[in-house]
PDB file of N, CA, C and O in Angstrom:
ATOM      1  N   MET A 284     110.957 178.886  90.341  1.00 87.00           N
ATOM      2  CA  MET A 284     109.990 180.074  90.474  1.00 87.00           C
ATOM      3  C   MET A 284     109.351 180.148  89.056  1.00 87.00           C
ATOM      4  O   MET A 284     108.196 180.219  88.839  1.00 87.00           O
ATOM      5  N   ALA A 285     110.202 179.980  87.878  1.00 92.00           N
ATOM      6  CA  ALA A 285     109.699 180.196  86.572  1.00 92.00           C
ATOM      7  C   ALA A 285     108.577 179.115  86.346  1.00 92.00           C
ATOM      8  O   ALA A 285     107.531 179.383  85.852  1.00 92.00           O
ATOM      9  N   ARG A 286     108.916 177.969  86.589  1.00 91.00           N
ATOM     10  CA  ARG A 286     108.171 176.782  86.531  1.00 91.00           C
ATOM     11  C   ARG A 286     106.809 176.886  87.249  1.00 91.00           C
ATOM     12  O   ARG A 286     105.605 176.597  86.780  1.00 91.00           O
ATOM     13  N   ASP A 287     106.903 177.493  88.559  1.00 89.00           N
ATOM     14  CA  ASP A 287     105.810 177.519  89.484  1.00 89.00           C
ATOM     15  C   ASP A 287     104.850 178.640  88.853  1.00 89.00           C
ATOM     16  O   ASP A 287     103.686 178.643  89.189  1.00 89.00           O
ATOM     17  N   MET A 288     105.304 179.641  88.016  1.00 90.00           N
ATOM     18  CA  MET A 288     104.426 180.603  87.531  1.00 90.00           C
ATOM     19  C   MET A 288     104.079 180.265  86.101  1.00 90.00           C
ATOM     20  O   MET A 288     103.451 181.094  85.520  1.00 90.00           O
ATOM     21  N   GLY A 289     104.521 179.206  85.574  1.00 91.00           N
ATOM     22  CA  GLY A 289     104.183 179.007  84.064  1.00 91.00           C
ATOM     23  C   GLY A 289     104.987 179.767  82.980  1.00 91.00           C
ATOM     24  O   GLY A 289     104.555 180.144  81.995  1.00 91.00           O
ATOM     25  N   GLU A 290     106.208 180.305  83.408  1.00 93.00           N
ATOM     26  CA  GLU A 290     106.927 181.190  82.601  1.00 93.00           C
ATOM     27  C   GLU A 290     108.157 180.484  82.233  1.00 93.00           C
ATOM     28  O   GLU A 290     108.616 179.421  82.762  1.00 93.00           O
ATOM     29  N   LYS A 291     108.820 181.039  81.168  1.00 95.00           N
ATOM     30  CA  LYS A 291     110.078 180.471  80.850  1.00 95.00           C
ATOM     31  C   LYS A 291     111.274 181.141  81.727  1.00 95.00           C
ATOM     32  O   LYS A 291     111.190 182.281  82.253  1.00 95.00           O
ATOM     33  N   TYR A 292     112.198 180.179  81.976  1.00 96.00           N
ATOM     34  CA  TYR A 292     113.193 180.550  82.868  1.00 96.00           C
ATOM     35  C   TYR A 292     113.864 182.011  82.506  1.00 96.00           C
ATOM     36  O   TYR A 292     114.126 182.756  83.256  1.00 96.00           O
ATOM     37  N   PRO A 293     114.163 182.232  81.085  1.00 96.00           N
ATOM     38  CA  PRO A 293     114.848 183.476  80.806  1.00 96.00           C
ATOM     39  C   PRO A 293     114.134 184.615  81.198  1.00 96.00           C
ATOM     40  O   PRO A 293     114.696 185.673  81.516  1.00 96.00           O
ATOM     41  N   THR A 294     112.881 184.584  81.057  1.00 95.00           N
ATOM     42  CA  THR A 294     111.858 185.755  81.394  1.00 95.00           C
ATOM     43  C   THR A 294     112.165 186.010  82.786  1.00 95.00           C
ATOM     44  O   THR A 294     112.316 187.287  82.985  1.00 95.00           O
ATOM     45  N   VAL A 295     111.948 184.992  83.635  1.00 94.00           N
ATOM     46  CA  VAL A 295     112.000 185.351  85.016  1.00 94.00           C
ATOM     47  C   VAL A 295     113.389 185.667  85.612  1.00 94.00           C
ATOM     48  O   VAL A 295     113.630 186.642  86.526  1.00 94.00           O
ATOM     49  N   ALA A 296     114.383 185.077  84.905  1.00 95.00           N
ATOM     50  CA  ALA A 296     115.735 185.473  85.309  1.00 95.00           C
ATOM     51  C   ALA A 296     116.039 186.991  84.995  1.00 95.00           C
ATOM     52  O   ALA A 296     116.841 187.415  85.586  1.00 95.00           O
ATOM     53  N   ALA A 297     115.254 187.363  83.819  1.00 95.00           N
ATOM     54  CA  ALA A 297     115.537 188.871  83.442  1.00 95.00           C
ATOM     55  C   ALA A 297     115.187 189.717  84.429  1.00 95.00           C
ATOM     56  O   ALA A 297     115.538 190.947  84.562  1.00 95.00           O
ATOM     57  N   TRP A 298     114.194 189.411  85.231  1.00 93.00           N
ATOM     58  CA  TRP A 298     113.496 190.269  86.231  1.00 93.00           C
ATOM     59  C   TRP A 298     114.656 190.700  87.350  1.00 93.00           C
ATOM     60  O   TRP A 298     114.376 191.639  87.810  1.00 93.00           O
ATOM     61  N   LYS A 299     115.739 189.952  87.329  1.00 90.00           N
ATOM     62  CA  LYS A 299     116.675 190.344  88.423  1.00 90.00           C
ATOM     63  C   LYS A 299     117.336 191.702  87.826  1.00 90.00           C
ATOM     64  O   LYS A 299     117.736 192.539  88.632  1.00 90.00           O
ATOM     65  N   ARG A 300     117.356 191.896  86.445  1.00 91.00           N
ATOM     66  CA  ARG A 300     117.994 193.187  86.161  1.00 91.00           C
ATOM     67  C   ARG A 300     116.762 194.340  85.973  1.00 91.00           C
ATOM     68  O   ARG A 300     117.078 195.444  85.925  1.00 91.00           O
ATOM     69  N   ARG A 301     115.716 193.781  85.345  1.00 91.00           N
ATOM     70  CA  ARG A 301     114.470 194.762  84.982  1.00 91.00           C
ATOM     71  C   ARG A 301     113.630 195.032  86.113  1.00 91.00           C
ATOM     72  O   ARG A 301     112.957 196.020  86.291  1.00 91.00           O
ATOM     73  N   GLY A 302     113.600 194.102  87.169  1.00 90.00           N
ATOM     74  CA  GLY A 302     112.587 194.212  88.036  1.00 90.00           C
ATOM     75  C   GLY A 302     111.305 193.287  87.676  1.00 90.00           C
ATOM     76  O   GLY A 302     111.018 193.110  86.539  1.00 90.00           O
ATOM     77  N   ILE A 303     110.521 193.042  88.663  1.00 91.00           N
ATOM     78  CA  ILE A 303     109.375 192.080  88.449  1.00 91.00           C
ATOM     79  C   ILE A 303     108.348 193.067  87.986  1.00 91.00           C
ATOM     80  O   ILE A 303     107.942 194.056  88.731  1.00 91.00           O
ATOM     81  N   PRO A 304     107.762 192.737  86.832  1.00 93.00           N
ATOM     82  CA  PRO A 304     106.411 193.598  86.565  1.00 93.00           C
ATOM     83  C   PRO A 304     105.376 193.604  87.641  1.00 93.00           C
ATOM     84  O   PRO A 304     105.066 192.478  88.121  1.00 93.00           O
ATOM     85  N   ALA A 305     104.911 194.649  87.893  1.00 94.00           N
ATOM     86  CA  ALA A 305     103.706 194.870  88.967  1.00 94.00           C
ATOM     87  C   ALA A 305     102.651 193.900  88.577  1.00 94.00           C
ATOM     88  O   ALA A 305     101.936 193.386  89.432  1.00 94.00           O
ATOM     89  N   ARG A 306     102.056 193.678  87.395  1.00 95.00           N
ATOM     90  CA  ARG A 306     101.092 192.945  87.056  1.00 95.00           C
ATOM     91  C   ARG A 306     101.358 191.392  87.286  1.00 95.00           C
ATOM     92  O   ARG A 306     100.430 190.521  87.490  1.00 95.00           O
ATOM     93  N   ARG A 307     102.665 190.999  87.674  1.00 95.00           N
ATOM     94  CA  ARG A 307     102.831 189.556  88.217  1.00 95.00           C
ATOM     95  C   ARG A 307     102.921 189.473  89.681  1.00 95.00           C
ATOM     96  O   ARG A 307     103.305 188.338  90.206  1.00 95.00           O
ATOM     97  N   ASP A 308     102.666 190.352  90.460  1.00 96.00           N
ATOM     98  CA  ASP A 308     102.880 190.527  91.891  1.00 96.00           C
ATOM     99  C   ASP A 308     102.077 189.323  92.426  1.00 96.00           C
ATOM    100  O   ASP A 308     102.383 188.586  93.376  1.00 96.00           O
ATOM    101  N   ALA A 309     100.669 189.175  91.984  1.00 96.00           N
ATOM    102  CA  ALA A 309      99.847 188.174  92.724  1.00 96.00           C
ATOM    103  C   ALA A 309     100.563 186.769  92.193  1.00 96.00           C
ATOM    104  O   ALA A 309     100.375 185.848  93.131  1.00 96.00           O
ATOM    105  N   ASP A 310     101.011 186.479  91.091  1.00 94.00           N
ATOM    106  CA  ASP A 310     101.675 185.293  90.687  1.00 94.00           C
ATOM    107  C   ASP A 310     102.760 185.092  91.550  1.00 94.00           C
ATOM    108  O   ASP A 310     103.069 183.763  91.976  1.00 94.00           O
ATOM    109  N   VAL A 311     103.592 186.022  91.830  1.00 95.00           N
ATOM    110  CA  VAL A 311     104.760 185.639  92.568  1.00 95.00           C
ATOM    111  C   VAL A 311     104.464 185.424  93.980  1.00 95.00           C
ATOM    112  O   VAL A 311     105.142 184.564  94.640  1.00 95.00           O
ATOM    113  N   ILE A 312     103.527 186.070  94.557  1.00 96.00           N
ATOM    114  CA  ILE A 312     103.105 185.764  95.946  1.00 96.00           C
ATOM    115  C   ILE A 312     102.552 184.232  95.880  1.00 96.00           C
ATOM    116  O   ILE A 312     102.883 183.435  96.949  1.00 96.00           O
ATOM    117  N   ALA A 313     101.694 183.969  95.039  1.00 95.00           N
ATOM    118  CA  ALA A 313     101.124 182.572  94.912  1.00 95.00           C
ATOM    119  C   ALA A 313     102.144 181.474  94.948  1.00 95.00           C
ATOM    120  O   ALA A 313     102.241 180.436  95.540  1.00 95.00           O
ATOM    121  N   ALA A 314     103.346 181.740  93.972  1.00 93.00           N
ATOM    122  CA  ALA A 314     104.260 180.836  93.934  1.00 93.00           C
ATOM    123  C   ALA A 314     105.150 180.684  95.066  1.00 93.00           C
ATOM    124  O   ALA A 314     105.546 179.658  95.586  1.00 93.00           O
ATOM    125  N   ALA A 315     105.334 181.863  95.842  1.00 94.00           N
ATOM    126  CA  ALA A 315     106.114 181.847  97.065  1.00 94.00           C
ATOM    127  C   ALA A 315     105.246 180.958  98.135  1.00 94.00           C
ATOM    128  O   ALA A 315     106.015 180.224  98.727  1.00 94.00           O
ATOM    129  N   ARG A 316     104.040 181.010  98.131  1.00 94.00           N
ATOM    130  CA  ARG A 316     103.185 180.541  99.127  1.00 94.00           C
ATOM    131  C   ARG A 316     103.192 178.841  98.847  1.00 94.00           C
ATOM    132  O   ARG A 316     103.359 178.205  99.988  1.00 94.00           O
ATOM    133  N   ARG A 317     103.241 178.633  97.584  1.00 93.00           N
ATOM    134  CA  ARG A 317     103.395 177.123  97.392  1.00 93.00           C
ATOM    135  C   ARG A 317     104.785 176.657  97.826  1.00 93.00           C
ATOM    136  O   ARG A 317     104.807 175.355  98.107  1.00 93.00           O
ATOM    137  N   ARG A 318     105.635 177.669  97.895  1.00 93.00           N
ATOM    138  CA  ARG A 318     106.931 177.006  98.533  1.00 93.00           C
ATOM    139  C   ARG A 318     107.032 177.338 100.016  1.00 93.00           C
ATOM    140  O   ARG A 318     108.164 177.221 100.433  1.00 93.00           O
ATOM    141  N   GLY A 319     106.096 177.637 100.693  1.00 96.00           N
ATOM    142  CA  GLY A 319     106.203 177.811 102.119  1.00 96.00           C
ATOM    143  C   GLY A 319     106.663 179.238 102.559  1.00 96.00           C
ATOM    144  O   GLY A 319     106.958 179.358 103.578  1.00 96.00           O
ATOM    145  N   VAL A 320     106.654 180.148 101.602  1.00 96.00           N
ATOM    146  CA  VAL A 320     107.264 181.488 101.845  1.00 96.00           C
ATOM    147  C   VAL A 320     105.968 182.479 102.020  1.00 96.00           C
ATOM    148  O   VAL A 320     105.274 182.547 101.227  1.00 96.00           O
ATOM    149  N   ASP A 321     105.908 183.146 103.255  1.00 96.00           N
ATOM    150  CA  ASP A 321     104.656 184.177 103.326  1.00 96.00           C
ATOM    151  C   ASP A 321     105.082 185.436 102.759  1.00 96.00           C
ATOM    152  O   ASP A 321     105.705 186.321 103.677  1.00 96.00           O
ATOM    153  N   LEU A 322     104.984 185.717 101.621  1.00 96.00           N
ATOM    154  CA  LEU A 322     105.368 186.986 100.871  1.00 96.00           C
ATOM    155  C   LEU A 322     104.090 187.870 100.842  1.00 96.00           C
ATOM    156  O   LEU A 322     102.975 187.465 100.537  1.00 96.00           O
ATOM    157  N   THR A 323     104.235 189.238 101.224  1.00 97.00           N
ATOM    158  CA  THR A 323     103.026 190.158 101.061  1.00 97.00           C
ATOM    159  C   THR A 323     103.210 191.133  99.998  1.00 97.00           C
ATOM    160  O   THR A 323     104.327 191.251  99.546  1.00 97.00           O
ATOM    161  N   TYR A 324     102.140 191.734  99.603  1.00 97.00           N
ATOM    162  CA  TYR A 324     102.202 192.875  98.782  1.00 97.00           C
ATOM    163  C   TYR A 324     103.115 193.866  99.232  1.00 97.00           C
ATOM    164  O   TYR A 324     103.842 194.599  98.553  1.00 97.00           O
ATOM    165  N   GLU A 325     102.911 194.173 100.562  1.00 97.00           N
ATOM    166  CA  GLU A 325     103.823 195.294 101.139  1.00 97.00           C
ATOM    167  C   GLU A 325     105.288 194.926 100.987  1.00 97.00           C
ATOM    168  O   GLU A 325     105.978 195.886 100.626  1.00 97.00           O
ATOM    169  N   GLN A 326     105.675 193.714 101.222  1.00 97.00           N
ATOM    170  CA  GLN A 326     107.060 193.321 101.011  1.00 97.00           C
ATOM    171  C   GLN A 326     107.661 193.652  99.591  1.00 97.00           C
ATOM    172  O   GLN A 326     108.720 194.077  99.258  1.00 97.00           O
ATOM    173  N   ILE A 327     106.836 193.080  98.685  1.00 95.00           N
ATOM    174  CA  ILE A 327     107.039 193.346  97.290  1.00 95.00           C
ATOM    175  C   ILE A 327     107.213 194.779  96.815  1.00 95.00           C
ATOM    176  O   ILE A 327     108.162 195.284  96.184  1.00 95.00           O
ATOM    177  N   GLY A 328     106.394 195.568  97.383  1.00 94.00           N
ATOM    178  CA  GLY A 328     106.403 196.982  97.194  1.00 94.00           C
ATOM    179  C   GLY A 328     107.547 197.714  97.621  1.00 94.00           C
ATOM    180  O   GLY A 328     108.168 198.532  97.002  1.00 94.00           O
ATOM    181  N   LEU A 329     108.030 197.273  98.874  1.00 94.00           N
ATOM    182  CA  LEU A 329     109.288 197.952  99.545  1.00 94.00           C
ATOM    183  C   LEU A 329     110.473 197.409  98.667  1.00 94.00           C
ATOM    184  O   LEU A 329     111.473 198.152  98.405  1.00 94.00           O
ATOM    185  N   ALA A 330     110.425 196.119  98.308  1.00 93.00           N
ATOM    186  CA  ALA A 330     111.560 195.775  97.475  1.00 93.00           C
ATOM    187  C   ALA A 330     111.631 196.378  96.166  1.00 93.00           C
ATOM    188  O   ALA A 330     112.618 196.784  95.607  1.00 93.00           O
ATOM    189  N   ARG A 331     110.511 196.524  95.527  1.00 93.00           N
ATOM    190  CA  ARG A 331     110.399 197.306  94.200  1.00 93.00           C
ATOM    191  C   ARG A 331     110.892 198.738  94.369  1.00 93.00           C
ATOM    192  O   ARG A 331     111.662 199.419  93.624  1.00 93.00           O
ATOM    193  N   ALA A 332     110.559 199.365  95.596  1.00 93.00           N
ATOM    194  CA  ALA A 332     111.007 200.782  95.893  1.00 93.00           C
ATOM    195  C   ALA A 332     112.444 200.851  95.995  1.00 93.00           C
ATOM    196  O   ALA A 332     113.155 201.797  95.394  1.00 93.00           O
ATOM    197  N   ALA A 333     113.240 199.879  96.669  1.00 91.00           N
ATOM    198  CA  ALA A 333     114.466 199.969  96.813  1.00 91.00           C
ATOM    199  C   ALA A 333     115.131 199.534  95.442  1.00 91.00           C
ATOM    200  O   ALA A 333     116.208 200.130  95.211  1.00 91.00           O
ATOM    201  N   PHE A 334     114.709 198.737  94.728  1.00 90.00           N
ATOM    202  CA  PHE A 334     115.112 198.262  93.406  1.00 90.00           C
ATOM    203  C   PHE A 334     115.219 199.554  92.418  1.00 90.00           C
ATOM    204  O   PHE A 334     116.224 199.889  91.754  1.00 90.00           O
ATOM    205  N   LEU A 335     114.155 200.422  92.481  1.00 88.00           N
ATOM    206  CA  LEU A 335     114.002 201.558  91.731  1.00 88.00           C
ATOM    207  C   LEU A 335     114.695 202.971  92.010  1.00 88.00           C
ATOM    208  O   LEU A 335     114.981 203.848  91.495  1.00 88.00           O
ATOM    209  N   ALA A 336     114.896 202.744  93.363  1.00 88.00           N
ATOM    210  CA  ALA A 336     115.504 204.119  94.040  1.00 88.00           C
ATOM    211  C   ALA A 336     117.023 204.392  93.298  1.00 88.00           C
ATOM    212  O   ALA A 336     117.655 203.447  93.238  1.00 88.00           O
ATOM    213  N   PRO A 337     117.222 205.599  92.988  1.00 76.00           N
ATOM    214  CA  PRO A 337     118.467 205.990  92.483  1.00 76.00           C
ATOM    215  C   PRO A 337     119.478 205.719  93.551  1.00 76.00           C
ATOM    216  O   PRO A 337     119.180 205.769  94.795  1.00 76.00           O
ATOM    217  N   GLU A 338     120.749 205.564  93.190  1.00 73.00           N
ATOM    218  CA  GLU A 338     121.730 205.357  94.229  1.00 73.00           C
ATOM    219  C   GLU A 338     122.000 206.636  95.034  1.00 73.00           C
ATOM    220  O   GLU A 338     122.000 207.742  94.356  1.00 73.00           O
ATOM    221  N   SER A 339     122.265 206.532  96.278  1.00 63.00           N
ATOM    222  CA  SER A 339     122.510 207.606  97.113  1.00 63.00           C
ATOM    223  C   SER A 339     123.778 208.142  96.752  1.00 63.00           C
ATOM    224  O   SER A 339     124.755 207.501  96.256  1.00 63.00           O
ATOM    225  N   GLU A 340     124.238 209.448  97.151  1.00 56.00           N
ATOM    226  CA  GLU A 340     125.522 209.798  96.979  1.00 56.00           C
ATOM    227  C   GLU A 340     126.546 209.146  97.756  1.00 56.00           C
ATOM    228  O   GLU A 340     127.639 209.039  97.392  1.00 56.00           O
ATOM    229  N   GLU A 341     126.284 208.599  98.962  1.00 61.00           N
ATOM    230  CA  GLU A 341     127.067 207.856  99.727  1.00 61.00           C
ATOM    231  C   GLU A 341     127.419 206.536  99.054  1.00 61.00           C
ATOM    232  O   GLU A 341     128.689 206.143  98.999  1.00 61.00           O
ATOM    233  N   ASP A 342     126.544 206.046  98.417  1.00 59.00           N
ATOM    234  CA  ASP A 342     126.799 204.599  97.786  1.00 59.00           C
ATOM    235  C   ASP A 342     127.619 204.852  96.441  1.00 59.00           C
ATOM    236  O   ASP A 342     128.394 203.927  96.185  1.00 59.00           O
ATOM    237  N   ALA A 343     127.443 206.075  95.800  1.00 57.00           N
ATOM    238  CA  ALA A 343     128.222 206.370  94.576  1.00 57.00           C
ATOM    239  C   ALA A 343     129.610 206.668  94.977  1.00 57.00           C
ATOM    240  O   ALA A 343     130.646 206.551  94.130  1.00 57.00           O
ATOM    241  N   ALA A 344     130.082 207.080  96.172  1.00 56.00           N
ATOM    242  CA  ALA A 344     131.422 207.480  96.521  1.00 56.00           C
ATOM    243  C   ALA A 344     132.171 206.366  96.740  1.00 56.00           C
ATOM    244  O   ALA A 344     132.068 205.278  96.532  1.00 56.00           O
TER     245      ALA A 344
END
């Protein structure tokens, strides 16, 4: 994915911890499509919301 986007591997790998910067959404979608994956802005938005959501009380227990 990093190579497909013209980024260094450590940068893209860090997105697992920090989240993908919104300004890179179009690049992520384009890279996914080159790999045959139909990714949408909506899917990225839902994934980002889940990533940023605080843990629920049930998960913390």
